[in-house]
Amino acid sequence: KLFGKRLLQAGRYLVSHKAWMKTVPTENCDVLMTFPDTTDDHTLLWLLNHIRVGIPELIVQVRHHRHTRAYAFFVTATYESLLRGADELGLRKAVKAEFGGGTRGFSCEEDFIYENVESELRFFTSQERQSIIRFWLQNLRAKQGEALHNVRFLEDQPIIPELAARGIIQQVFPVHEQRILNRLMKSWVQAVCENQPLDDICDYFGVKIAMYFAWLGFYTSAMVYPAVFGSVLYTFTETDQTSRDVSCVVFALFNVIWSTLFLEEWKRRGAELAYKWGTLDSPGEAVEEPRPQFRGVRRISPITRAEEFYYPPWKRLLFQLLVSLPLCLACLLCVFLLMLGCFQLQELVLSVKGLPRLARFLPKVMLALIVSVSAEGYKKLAIWLNDMENYRLESAYEKHLIIKVVLFQFVNSYLSLFYIGFYLKDMERLKELLLVLSLSQSLERQLRAVLVPLAALRFRLLLLSLRGLLLAARAKVRAGGEPVGPRRGGQCGCAGGLARRAEGACAEGIWGGGRPASRCRRLGTHTAGCTGRACGGVETRWACPG
């Protein structure tokens, strides 16, 4: 009874997941850069100073999250700065009809020829703003001899990717716009039997995501033809073996013709979308930057005469021959042995009389689970092997990772089908195995894409609620027994020493859990991304000199 009474009292201070999801979105922020809760003030001040000196176009707000106790940089830029960034990036924009129409790279000298350039809200999409800011952040480079703690930078080395690879920066990601998300929810997710709003998807998520969903929609529509033809052919096929053989040959010929036409039509459709979105003739990067995770000995480059990391190719080749190749072959052998074990179990189940019909599917379900689990385990192993091989360029890293993963996935997914179809020559078992594998993989994709992220989100929101309850309990203990509950006018002042030393940062708002410094002056109150039950709904903004 006592536990239940305490639990009911504590429930008043917990915040449901719906309340957390209805928090006020952050304004004046395009890109968010978060740091671990163990980050010291020196690191934040060092990076903040380099961003303000190296990229004066950016507006950086430093804020402190009360519940996670982590700092974050809220990054945005003015419209005039974004115009200059679009010129540097070579961003393609639509040209007015009186100047020829089409698209071309943006130029500040001829900005009057572009559509909607007079409107700050309509000229740049959120994805374009975030791309320009990301371009600036990725090109923030170190000078000769600069270092942060134990991280020594090479001359002209990008700072943000190196700090992210070392774990000093936790994440750098764009911020959603709830208004556009709600519009896409109605016109895209909730719309049934309607064309996808590809232009809106491209404006918000970028060309790569839009091109993927364009291909997915095109492929789904094209699959209607073999589905209808196959159904009609199956309906009019006789039961004799000759008729079945003829139907298989006819359907195979149809698939050859259909796949050829599908590829040609997609080439045309893809080129049309690429021209429309301004990526058809976009040049590739002339010089590819080294991976931030690339390590080696420091040396002077014989070509550029600049300091660089060097890793001997013979070490990589030796690791591939002695470690990567034996481990890959061992994994393939394990998959083959597990497959044979499942087939032996299948024979044992079939030999037992009186078992229900569903029992004969248990070994096949077990094989499907083994295929999924081994694929996930091998993918992690392939990533580790690729990291140990220490490739300098991202393109080489991705190429070798694709070779490892595709080779294993092919053997893992199709070895059992080839074994039954060409060695055992048992068509009934092949049909049953195909059915079980397709259903299990579809179910696994749905669980991974929907239920697992939803459960993780609920769990994180629950942790935030429990942490808020613990903070309220600690405040009650510090207050000497004074009851603490949801309160109004909670103070979120300048956060410790960082607020006193960050030059001008506190004027933009550093949010902390303690009281403001004596030199801070109160600017006013506002609702800062929290619910009324979580932190009072009303936050106080303070400005501090120096």
Coordinates of C-alpha atoms in Angstrom, one line a residue:
K1 CA 0.0 0.0 0.0
L2 CA 2.8 2.4 0.9
F3 CA 4.6 1.6 -2.4
G4 CA 1.4 2.2 -4.4
K5 CA 0.7 5.5 -2.6
R6 CA 4.3 6.7 -3.3
L7 CA 4.0 5.6 -7.0
L8 CA 0.8 7.6 -7.4
Q9 CA 2.4 10.7 -5.9
A10 CA 5.4 10.3 -8.2
G11 CA 3.2 9.9 -11.2
R12 CA 2.1 13.5 -11.0
Y13 CA 5.7 14.6 -11.8
L14 CA 6.2 12.2 -14.7
V15 CA 5.7 13.5 -18.2
S16 CA 4.0 11.2 -20.8
H17 CA 5.5 10.6 -24.2
K18 CA 2.8 12.6 -25.8
A19 CA 3.6 15.6 -23.7
W20 CA 7.3 15.3 -24.7
M21 CA 6.4 15.0 -28.3
K22 CA 4.4 18.3 -28.1
T23 CA 7.3 20.4 -27.0
V24 CA 7.9 23.8 -28.5
P25 CA 10.3 23.5 -31.4
T26 CA 13.5 25.4 -31.4
E27 CA 13.5 28.5 -33.5
N28 CA 16.4 30.2 -35.4
C29 CA 18.4 26.9 -35.7
D30 CA 19.3 25.0 -38.8
V31 CA 22.1 22.6 -37.6
L32 CA 22.6 21.3 -34.1
M33 CA 25.9 20.2 -32.8
T34 CA 25.8 18.2 -29.5
F35 CA 28.6 17.3 -27.1
P36 CA 29.0 14.5 -24.5
D37 CA 28.0 15.5 -20.9
T38 CA 31.7 15.1 -19.9
T39 CA 32.9 17.9 -22.2
D40 CA 34.8 20.6 -20.3
D41 CA 34.5 24.4 -20.8
H42 CA 37.9 24.7 -22.5
T43 CA 36.9 22.4 -25.4
L44 CA 33.6 24.3 -25.9
L45 CA 35.3 27.7 -25.8
W46 CA 38.1 26.5 -28.1
L47 CA 35.7 25.3 -30.8
L48 CA 33.4 28.2 -30.3
N49 CA 36.2 30.7 -30.9
H50 CA 37.4 28.8 -34.0
I51 CA 33.9 28.8 -35.5
R52 CA 33.4 32.5 -34.9
V53 CA 36.8 33.4 -36.2
G54 CA 36.9 31.0 -39.1
I55 CA 33.3 31.2 -40.2
P56 CA 32.0 34.7 -39.2
E57 CA 28.9 34.2 -41.3
L58 CA 27.5 31.7 -38.7
I59 CA 25.4 32.6 -35.7
V60 CA 26.1 30.2 -32.9
Q61 CA 24.0 29.9 -29.7
V62 CA 25.4 27.8 -26.8
R63 CA 22.8 26.0 -24.7
H64 CA 22.8 23.6 -21.9
H65 CA 20.2 20.8 -21.6
R66 CA 18.9 20.5 -18.1
H67 CA 18.0 16.8 -18.1
T68 CA 20.9 15.3 -20.1
R69 CA 23.4 17.9 -18.8
A70 CA 24.9 18.2 -22.2
Y71 CA 25.9 21.3 -24.1
A72 CA 24.9 22.0 -27.7
F73 CA 25.7 24.6 -30.4
F74 CA 22.6 25.9 -32.2
V75 CA 23.9 27.1 -35.6
T76 CA 22.2 29.3 -38.2
A77 CA 23.1 32.1 -40.6
T78 CA 21.5 35.3 -41.9
Y79 CA 20.0 35.5 -45.4
E80 CA 22.9 37.6 -46.8
S81 CA 25.4 35.1 -45.5
L82 CA 23.5 32.2 -47.0
L83 CA 23.6 34.0 -50.4
R84 CA 27.4 34.2 -50.2
G85 CA 27.5 30.5 -49.2
A86 CA 25.3 29.5 -52.1
D87 CA 27.8 31.3 -54.4
E88 CA 30.7 29.4 -52.8
L89 CA 28.9 26.1 -52.9
G90 CA 27.8 26.6 -56.5
L91 CA 24.2 25.8 -55.5
R92 CA 21.9 25.5 -58.6
K93 CA 18.8 27.6 -58.5
A94 CA 15.9 28.3 -60.8
V95 CA 16.2 31.2 -63.2
K96 CA 13.4 33.5 -64.1
A97 CA 11.6 32.9 -67.4
E98 CA 12.6 36.3 -68.8
F99 CA 16.3 35.4 -68.4
G100 CA 16.0 32.0 -70.1
G101 CA 14.6 29.7 -67.4
G102 CA 16.1 26.4 -66.3
T103 CA 18.6 26.2 -63.5
R104 CA 22.2 27.5 -63.1
G105 CA 24.8 27.9 -60.3
F106 CA 24.0 30.8 -58.1
S107 CA 26.1 34.0 -58.4
C108 CA 25.8 37.0 -56.1
E109 CA 26.8 39.3 -58.9
E110 CA 23.6 38.3 -60.9
D111 CA 21.3 37.5 -58.0
F112 CA 18.4 39.4 -59.7
I113 CA 17.9 36.7 -62.4
Y114 CA 16.9 34.0 -59.9
E115 CA 13.3 33.2 -58.9
N116 CA 12.1 34.3 -55.5
V117 CA 15.5 35.9 -54.6
E118 CA 13.6 38.8 -53.1
S119 CA 11.9 36.6 -50.5
E120 CA 14.0 35.3 -47.6
L121 CA 11.5 32.7 -46.7
R122 CA 10.9 31.2 -50.2
F123 CA 14.3 31.4 -51.9
F124 CA 16.2 28.8 -49.8
T125 CA 14.6 25.5 -48.7
S126 CA 15.5 24.2 -45.3
Q127 CA 17.7 21.5 -46.9
E128 CA 19.6 24.1 -48.9
R129 CA 20.2 26.2 -45.8
Q130 CA 21.5 23.2 -43.9
S131 CA 23.7 22.1 -46.8
I132 CA 25.4 25.6 -46.9
I133 CA 26.0 25.5 -43.1
R134 CA 27.3 22.0 -43.3
F135 CA 29.6 23.0 -46.1
W136 CA 31.0 25.8 -44.0
L137 CA 31.4 23.5 -40.9
Q138 CA 33.1 20.7 -42.9
N139 CA 35.6 23.2 -44.3
L140 CA 36.6 24.8 -41.0
R141 CA 40.3 23.9 -41.1
A142 CA 43.2 24.0 -38.6
K143 CA 46.3 26.0 -38.8
Q144 CA 49.8 24.6 -38.4
G145 CA 50.6 23.4 -34.9
E146 CA 47.1 23.7 -33.5
A147 CA 46.0 21.1 -30.9
L148 CA 43.1 20.5 -28.6
H149 CA 44.1 18.4 -25.6
N150 CA 45.7 15.2 -27.1
V151 CA 44.4 15.9 -30.6
R152 CA 47.1 17.4 -32.8
F153 CA 45.8 18.7 -36.2
L154 CA 47.7 18.8 -39.4
E155 CA 47.9 22.0 -41.4
D156 CA 44.7 22.6 -43.3
Q157 CA 43.0 19.6 -41.8
P158 CA 39.2 19.8 -41.3
I159 CA 38.4 20.3 -37.6
I160 CA 34.8 19.2 -37.2
P161 CA 35.1 15.7 -38.9
E162 CA 38.3 15.0 -36.8
L163 CA 36.6 16.0 -33.5
A164 CA 33.5 13.9 -34.5
A165 CA 35.7 10.9 -35.2
R166 CA 37.4 11.3 -31.8
G167 CA 34.1 11.5 -30.0
I168 CA 34.6 15.0 -28.8
I169 CA 31.6 16.1 -30.9
Q170 CA 28.8 13.7 -30.3
Q171 CA 26.5 14.5 -33.3
V172 CA 26.1 17.1 -36.0
F173 CA 22.6 16.9 -37.6
P174 CA 20.0 19.2 -39.2
V175 CA 16.9 20.2 -37.3
H176 CA 13.4 19.3 -38.6
E177 CA 10.8 21.9 -39.5
Q178 CA 7.5 20.7 -38.0
R179 CA 5.4 22.7 -40.4
I180 CA 6.9 21.0 -43.5
L181 CA 6.7 17.6 -41.8
N182 CA 3.0 18.0 -41.1
R183 CA 2.5 19.0 -44.8
L184 CA 4.4 15.9 -46.0
M185 CA 2.5 13.7 -43.6
K186 CA -0.8 14.7 -45.2
S187 CA 0.4 14.8 -48.9
W188 CA 2.7 11.8 -48.7
V189 CA 2.4 9.4 -45.8
Q190 CA -1.3 9.5 -45.3
A191 CA -2.2 9.9 -49.0
V192 CA -3.4 6.6 -50.5
C193 CA -3.2 5.8 -54.2
E194 CA -1.8 9.2 -55.1
N195 CA 1.5 10.2 -56.7
Q196 CA 4.4 11.0 -54.4
P197 CA 5.2 14.7 -53.9
L198 CA 8.7 14.2 -55.2
D199 CA 9.5 17.9 -55.5
D200 CA 8.5 18.5 -51.9
I201 CA 10.6 15.5 -50.8
C202 CA 13.6 16.8 -52.8
D203 CA 13.2 20.3 -51.3
Y204 CA 13.2 19.0 -47.7
F205 CA 15.3 15.8 -47.7
G206 CA 17.6 16.4 -50.6
V207 CA 18.1 14.9 -54.1
K208 CA 19.5 11.5 -52.9
I209 CA 16.4 10.7 -50.7
A210 CA 14.0 12.0 -53.3
M211 CA 15.7 9.9 -56.1
Y212 CA 15.5 6.8 -53.9
F213 CA 11.7 7.2 -53.4
A214 CA 11.3 8.1 -57.0
W215 CA 13.0 4.8 -58.0
L216 CA 10.9 2.9 -55.3
G217 CA 7.7 4.3 -56.7
F218 CA 8.7 3.6 -60.3
Y219 CA 9.7 0.0 -59.4
T220 CA 6.5 -0.7 -57.5
S221 CA 4.4 0.6 -60.4
A222 CA 6.4 -1.5 -62.9
M223 CA 5.9 -4.7 -60.9
V224 CA 2.2 -4.6 -61.7
Y225 CA 2.9 -5.9 -65.2
P226 CA 4.7 -9.2 -64.3
A227 CA 2.2 -9.6 -61.4
V228 CA -0.8 -9.4 -63.8
F229 CA 0.8 -11.5 -66.5
G230 CA 2.0 -14.1 -64.1
S231 CA -1.5 -14.4 -62.5
V232 CA -3.2 -14.8 -65.9
L233 CA -0.6 -17.3 -67.0
Y234 CA -1.0 -19.3 -63.8
T235 CA -4.8 -19.3 -64.2
F236 CA -4.8 -20.7 -67.8
T237 CA -2.0 -23.2 -67.2
E238 CA -3.0 -26.9 -67.3
T239 CA -2.1 -29.4 -64.6
D240 CA 0.1 -31.5 -66.9
Q241 CA 3.9 -31.2 -66.8
T242 CA 4.3 -30.1 -70.4
S243 CA 1.9 -27.2 -69.9
R244 CA 3.8 -26.1 -66.8
D245 CA 7.1 -26.2 -68.6
V246 CA 5.8 -24.1 -71.4
S247 CA 4.4 -21.6 -68.9
C248 CA 7.7 -21.3 -67.2
V249 CA 9.5 -20.7 -70.5
V250 CA 7.0 -18.0 -71.5
F251 CA 7.2 -16.3 -68.2
A252 CA 11.0 -16.3 -68.3
L253 CA 10.9 -14.7 -71.7
F254 CA 8.5 -12.1 -70.5
N255 CA 10.7 -11.3 -67.5
V256 CA 13.7 -10.8 -69.8
I257 CA 11.8 -8.3 -72.0
W258 CA 10.2 -6.6 -69.0
S259 CA 13.5 -6.1 -67.1
T260 CA 15.1 -4.6 -70.2
L261 CA 12.2 -2.1 -70.8
F262 CA 12.2 -1.3 -67.0
L263 CA 15.9 -0.4 -67.0
E264 CA 15.6 1.7 -70.1
E265 CA 12.6 3.6 -68.9
W266 CA 14.2 4.2 -65.5
K267 CA 17.3 5.7 -67.2
R268 CA 15.0 8.2 -69.0
R269 CA 13.0 8.9 -65.8
G270 CA 16.1 9.3 -63.7
A271 CA 17.7 11.6 -66.2
E272 CA 14.6 13.7 -66.3
L273 CA 14.5 14.1 -62.5
A274 CA 18.2 14.8 -62.4
Y275 CA 17.8 17.6 -64.9
K276 CA 14.8 19.0 -63.1
W277 CA 16.7 19.0 -59.7
G278 CA 19.9 20.4 -61.2
T279 CA 22.2 17.4 -60.7
L280 CA 22.5 16.0 -64.2
D281 CA 25.7 17.8 -65.1
S282 CA 27.0 18.6 -61.7
P283 CA 30.8 18.0 -61.5
G284 CA 32.3 15.6 -59.0
E285 CA 34.8 16.5 -56.4
A286 CA 38.2 17.0 -57.9
V287 CA 40.1 16.2 -54.7
E288 CA 38.7 13.8 -52.1
E289 CA 39.5 14.6 -48.5
P290 CA 41.1 11.8 -46.4
R291 CA 38.8 10.0 -43.9
P292 CA 38.9 11.4 -40.4
Q293 CA 39.4 7.9 -39.1
F294 CA 42.5 7.4 -41.2
R295 CA 45.6 7.0 -39.1
G296 CA 49.3 6.6 -39.9
V297 CA 52.7 8.1 -39.4
R298 CA 53.3 11.8 -40.1
R299 CA 55.3 12.7 -43.1
I300 CA 55.9 15.4 -45.7
S301 CA 54.0 14.6 -48.8
P302 CA 56.3 14.2 -51.8
I303 CA 53.7 15.7 -54.1
T304 CA 52.1 18.6 -52.1
R305 CA 55.0 19.1 -49.7
A306 CA 52.4 19.4 -46.9
E307 CA 52.3 17.3 -43.7
E308 CA 50.0 14.3 -44.0
F309 CA 49.4 10.8 -42.5
Y310 CA 50.9 7.9 -44.3
Y311 CA 50.0 4.2 -43.9
P312 CA 52.2 1.7 -45.8
P313 CA 50.2 -0.4 -48.3
W314 CA 52.1 -3.6 -47.4
K315 CA 50.6 -3.5 -43.9
R316 CA 47.1 -3.3 -45.3
L317 CA 47.8 -6.2 -47.7
L318 CA 49.3 -8.3 -44.9
F319 CA 46.2 -7.7 -42.7
Q320 CA 44.0 -8.6 -45.6
L321 CA 45.8 -11.9 -46.3
L322 CA 46.3 -13.0 -42.7
V323 CA 43.2 -11.7 -41.0
S324 CA 40.4 -10.5 -43.3
L325 CA 40.5 -13.3 -45.8
P326 CA 40.6 -16.2 -43.3
L327 CA 37.8 -14.6 -41.2
C328 CA 35.6 -14.2 -44.2
L329 CA 36.1 -17.7 -45.3
A330 CA 35.5 -19.0 -41.8
C331 CA 32.2 -17.1 -41.7
L332 CA 31.1 -18.6 -45.0
L333 CA 32.1 -22.1 -43.8
C334 CA 30.0 -21.5 -40.6
V335 CA 27.0 -20.5 -42.6
F336 CA 27.3 -23.6 -44.7
L337 CA 27.6 -25.9 -41.7
L338 CA 24.6 -24.2 -40.0
M339 CA 22.6 -24.7 -43.1
L340 CA 23.4 -28.4 -43.2
G341 CA 22.5 -28.7 -39.6
C342 CA 19.1 -27.2 -40.2
F343 CA 18.5 -29.6 -43.1
Q344 CA 19.4 -32.5 -40.9
L345 CA 17.0 -31.3 -38.3
Q346 CA 14.4 -31.0 -41.1
E347 CA 15.0 -34.7 -42.0
L348 CA 14.7 -35.7 -38.4
V349 CA 11.4 -33.8 -38.0
L350 CA 9.9 -35.4 -41.2
S351 CA 10.9 -38.9 -40.0
V352 CA 8.8 -38.6 -36.8
K353 CA 5.3 -39.6 -37.3
G354 CA 2.3 -37.9 -35.7
L355 CA 3.7 -34.4 -35.5
P356 CA 1.5 -31.5 -36.5
R357 CA 1.9 -29.9 -39.9
L358 CA 3.3 -26.7 -38.5
A359 CA 6.2 -28.6 -36.9
R360 CA 7.7 -29.3 -40.3
F361 CA 8.2 -25.5 -40.7
L362 CA 10.2 -25.1 -37.5
P363 CA 13.6 -26.0 -39.0
K364 CA 12.9 -23.6 -41.9
V365 CA 12.0 -20.8 -39.4
M366 CA 15.2 -21.5 -37.5
L367 CA 17.2 -21.3 -40.8
A368 CA 15.5 -17.9 -41.6
L369 CA 16.5 -16.7 -38.1
I370 CA 20.1 -17.9 -38.6
V371 CA 20.3 -16.1 -41.9
S372 CA 19.1 -12.8 -40.4
V373 CA 21.3 -13.0 -37.2
S374 CA 24.4 -14.1 -39.1
A375 CA 23.9 -11.2 -41.6
E376 CA 23.9 -8.7 -38.8
G377 CA 26.9 -10.2 -37.1
Y378 CA 28.9 -10.4 -40.2
K379 CA 28.1 -6.8 -41.1
K380 CA 29.6 -5.7 -37.8
L381 CA 32.6 -7.9 -38.4
A382 CA 33.1 -6.5 -41.9
I383 CA 33.0 -2.9 -40.5
W384 CA 35.6 -3.8 -38.0
L385 CA 37.8 -5.4 -40.6
N386 CA 37.5 -2.4 -42.8
D387 CA 38.4 -0.1 -40.0
M388 CA 41.5 -2.2 -39.2
E389 CA 42.5 -2.1 -42.9
N390 CA 42.7 1.7 -42.5
Y391 CA 41.8 3.1 -45.9
R392 CA 42.7 6.7 -46.6
L393 CA 39.7 7.7 -48.8
E394 CA 36.0 7.2 -48.2
S395 CA 35.5 5.8 -51.7
A396 CA 38.0 3.0 -51.1
Y397 CA 36.6 2.3 -47.7
E398 CA 33.0 1.9 -49.1
K399 CA 34.1 -0.2 -52.0
H400 CA 35.9 -2.8 -49.9
L401 CA 33.0 -2.8 -47.4
I402 CA 30.5 -3.4 -50.2
I403 CA 32.6 -6.3 -51.5
K404 CA 32.8 -8.0 -48.1
V405 CA 29.1 -7.5 -47.3
V406 CA 27.7 -8.4 -50.7
L407 CA 29.8 -11.6 -51.0
F408 CA 28.6 -12.8 -47.6
Q409 CA 25.0 -11.8 -48.2
F410 CA 24.8 -13.6 -51.5
V411 CA 26.1 -16.8 -50.0
N412 CA 24.1 -16.5 -46.8
S413 CA 20.8 -15.7 -48.6
Y414 CA 21.0 -18.0 -51.6
L415 CA 23.2 -21.0 -50.6
S416 CA 20.3 -22.9 -49.1
L417 CA 18.1 -22.2 -52.1
F418 CA 20.8 -23.4 -54.6
Y419 CA 21.4 -26.5 -52.4
I420 CA 17.8 -27.5 -52.5
G421 CA 17.1 -26.6 -56.1
F422 CA 20.2 -27.9 -57.8
Y423 CA 21.6 -30.6 -55.4
L424 CA 18.5 -32.1 -53.7
K425 CA 16.2 -31.1 -56.6
D426 CA 13.2 -31.0 -54.3
M427 CA 10.8 -28.3 -55.6
E428 CA 8.2 -28.7 -52.8
R429 CA 10.9 -28.0 -50.2
L430 CA 12.2 -25.1 -52.3
K431 CA 8.7 -23.5 -52.4
E432 CA 8.3 -23.8 -48.6
L433 CA 11.7 -22.4 -47.9
L434 CA 11.1 -19.5 -50.3
L435 CA 7.8 -18.7 -48.5
V436 CA 9.4 -18.8 -45.1
L437 CA 12.4 -16.8 -46.0
S438 CA 10.4 -14.1 -47.8
L439 CA 7.9 -13.8 -44.9
S440 CA 10.5 -13.7 -42.2
Q441 CA 12.7 -11.1 -44.0
S442 CA 9.6 -8.9 -44.6
L443 CA 8.6 -9.2 -40.9
E444 CA 12.1 -8.4 -39.8
R445 CA 12.3 -5.3 -42.0
Q446 CA 9.0 -4.1 -40.5
L447 CA 10.1 -4.7 -37.0
R448 CA 13.5 -3.0 -37.6
A449 CA 12.0 0.0 -39.4
V450 CA 8.9 0.7 -37.3
L451 CA 8.7 -1.1 -33.9
V452 CA 12.4 -0.9 -32.8
P453 CA 12.8 2.9 -33.4
L454 CA 9.4 3.5 -31.7
A455 CA 10.4 1.4 -28.7
A456 CA 13.7 3.2 -28.5
L457 CA 12.0 6.6 -28.6
R458 CA 9.5 5.6 -25.9
F459 CA 12.4 4.3 -23.7
R460 CA 14.4 7.6 -24.1
L461 CA 11.4 9.7 -23.3
L462 CA 10.8 7.5 -20.2
L463 CA 14.4 8.1 -19.1
L464 CA 13.9 11.8 -19.5
S465 CA 10.8 11.7 -17.3
L466 CA 12.5 9.7 -14.7
R467 CA 15.5 12.0 -14.7
G468 CA 13.2 15.0 -14.2
L469 CA 11.6 13.2 -11.3
L470 CA 15.0 12.5 -9.7
L471 CA 16.0 16.2 -10.1
A472 CA 12.7 17.2 -8.4
A473 CA 13.4 14.8 -5.5
R474 CA 17.0 16.1 -5.1
A475 CA 15.7 19.7 -5.1
K476 CA 13.2 18.7 -2.4
V477 CA 16.0 17.2 -0.3
R478 CA 18.2 20.3 -0.7
A479 CA 15.3 22.6 0.2
G480 CA 15.0 20.9 3.6
G481 CA 11.7 19.2 3.0
E482 CA 10.0 21.9 1.1
P483 CA 7.6 20.3 -1.3
V484 CA 8.7 20.6 -4.9
G485 CA 6.4 20.1 -7.9
P486 CA 5.6 21.6 -11.2
R487 CA 6.4 25.2 -10.8
R488 CA 6.2 28.4 -12.9
G489 CA 8.9 30.7 -13.7
G490 CA 11.8 28.2 -13.5
Q491 CA 15.2 29.8 -13.8
C492 CA 17.4 28.6 -16.6
G493 CA 20.4 30.9 -16.2
C494 CA 23.9 31.1 -17.3
A495 CA 25.7 27.8 -17.0
G496 CA 28.7 28.1 -14.6
G497 CA 32.2 29.1 -15.7
L498 CA 31.4 28.8 -19.4
A499 CA 28.8 31.6 -19.1
R500 CA 31.4 33.8 -17.5
R501 CA 34.1 33.2 -20.0
A502 CA 32.3 32.7 -23.4
E503 CA 32.6 36.0 -25.1
G504 CA 29.1 37.0 -26.1
A505 CA 27.8 33.5 -26.0
C506 CA 25.6 34.1 -23.0
A507 CA 23.9 37.0 -24.7
E508 CA 22.4 34.5 -27.1
G509 CA 21.2 32.4 -24.2
I510 CA 23.1 29.6 -22.3
W511 CA 20.6 27.5 -20.5
G512 CA 21.6 25.9 -17.3
G513 CA 20.0 24.6 -14.1
G514 CA 21.5 27.0 -11.6
R515 CA 21.0 30.6 -10.8
P516 CA 22.5 33.3 -13.0
A517 CA 25.7 35.1 -12.2
S518 CA 25.5 38.3 -10.3
R519 CA 26.4 40.4 -13.4
C520 CA 23.6 38.8 -15.6
R521 CA 20.6 40.9 -16.3
R522 CA 17.1 39.5 -17.0
L523 CA 15.9 39.8 -20.6
G524 CA 12.4 38.2 -20.2
T525 CA 10.7 34.8 -20.2
H526 CA 9.6 32.5 -23.0
T527 CA 8.6 28.9 -23.5
A528 CA 11.8 27.1 -24.4
G529 CA 11.1 23.7 -25.9
C530 CA 9.6 22.2 -22.7
T531 CA 6.2 21.3 -21.5
G532 CA 4.5 22.9 -18.5
R533 CA 4.8 19.8 -16.4
A534 CA 8.4 19.1 -17.4
C535 CA 10.1 22.4 -16.4
G536 CA 7.4 24.8 -15.7
G537 CA 6.6 25.9 -19.2
V538 CA 8.2 29.3 -18.7
E539 CA 11.9 29.8 -18.9
T540 CA 13.9 33.0 -17.9
R541 CA 16.5 34.4 -20.4
W542 CA 19.5 36.1 -19.0
A543 CA 22.3 38.1 -20.7
C544 CA 25.8 38.3 -19.2
P545 CA 28.6 40.7 -20.1
G546 CA 31.8 39.1 -21.3

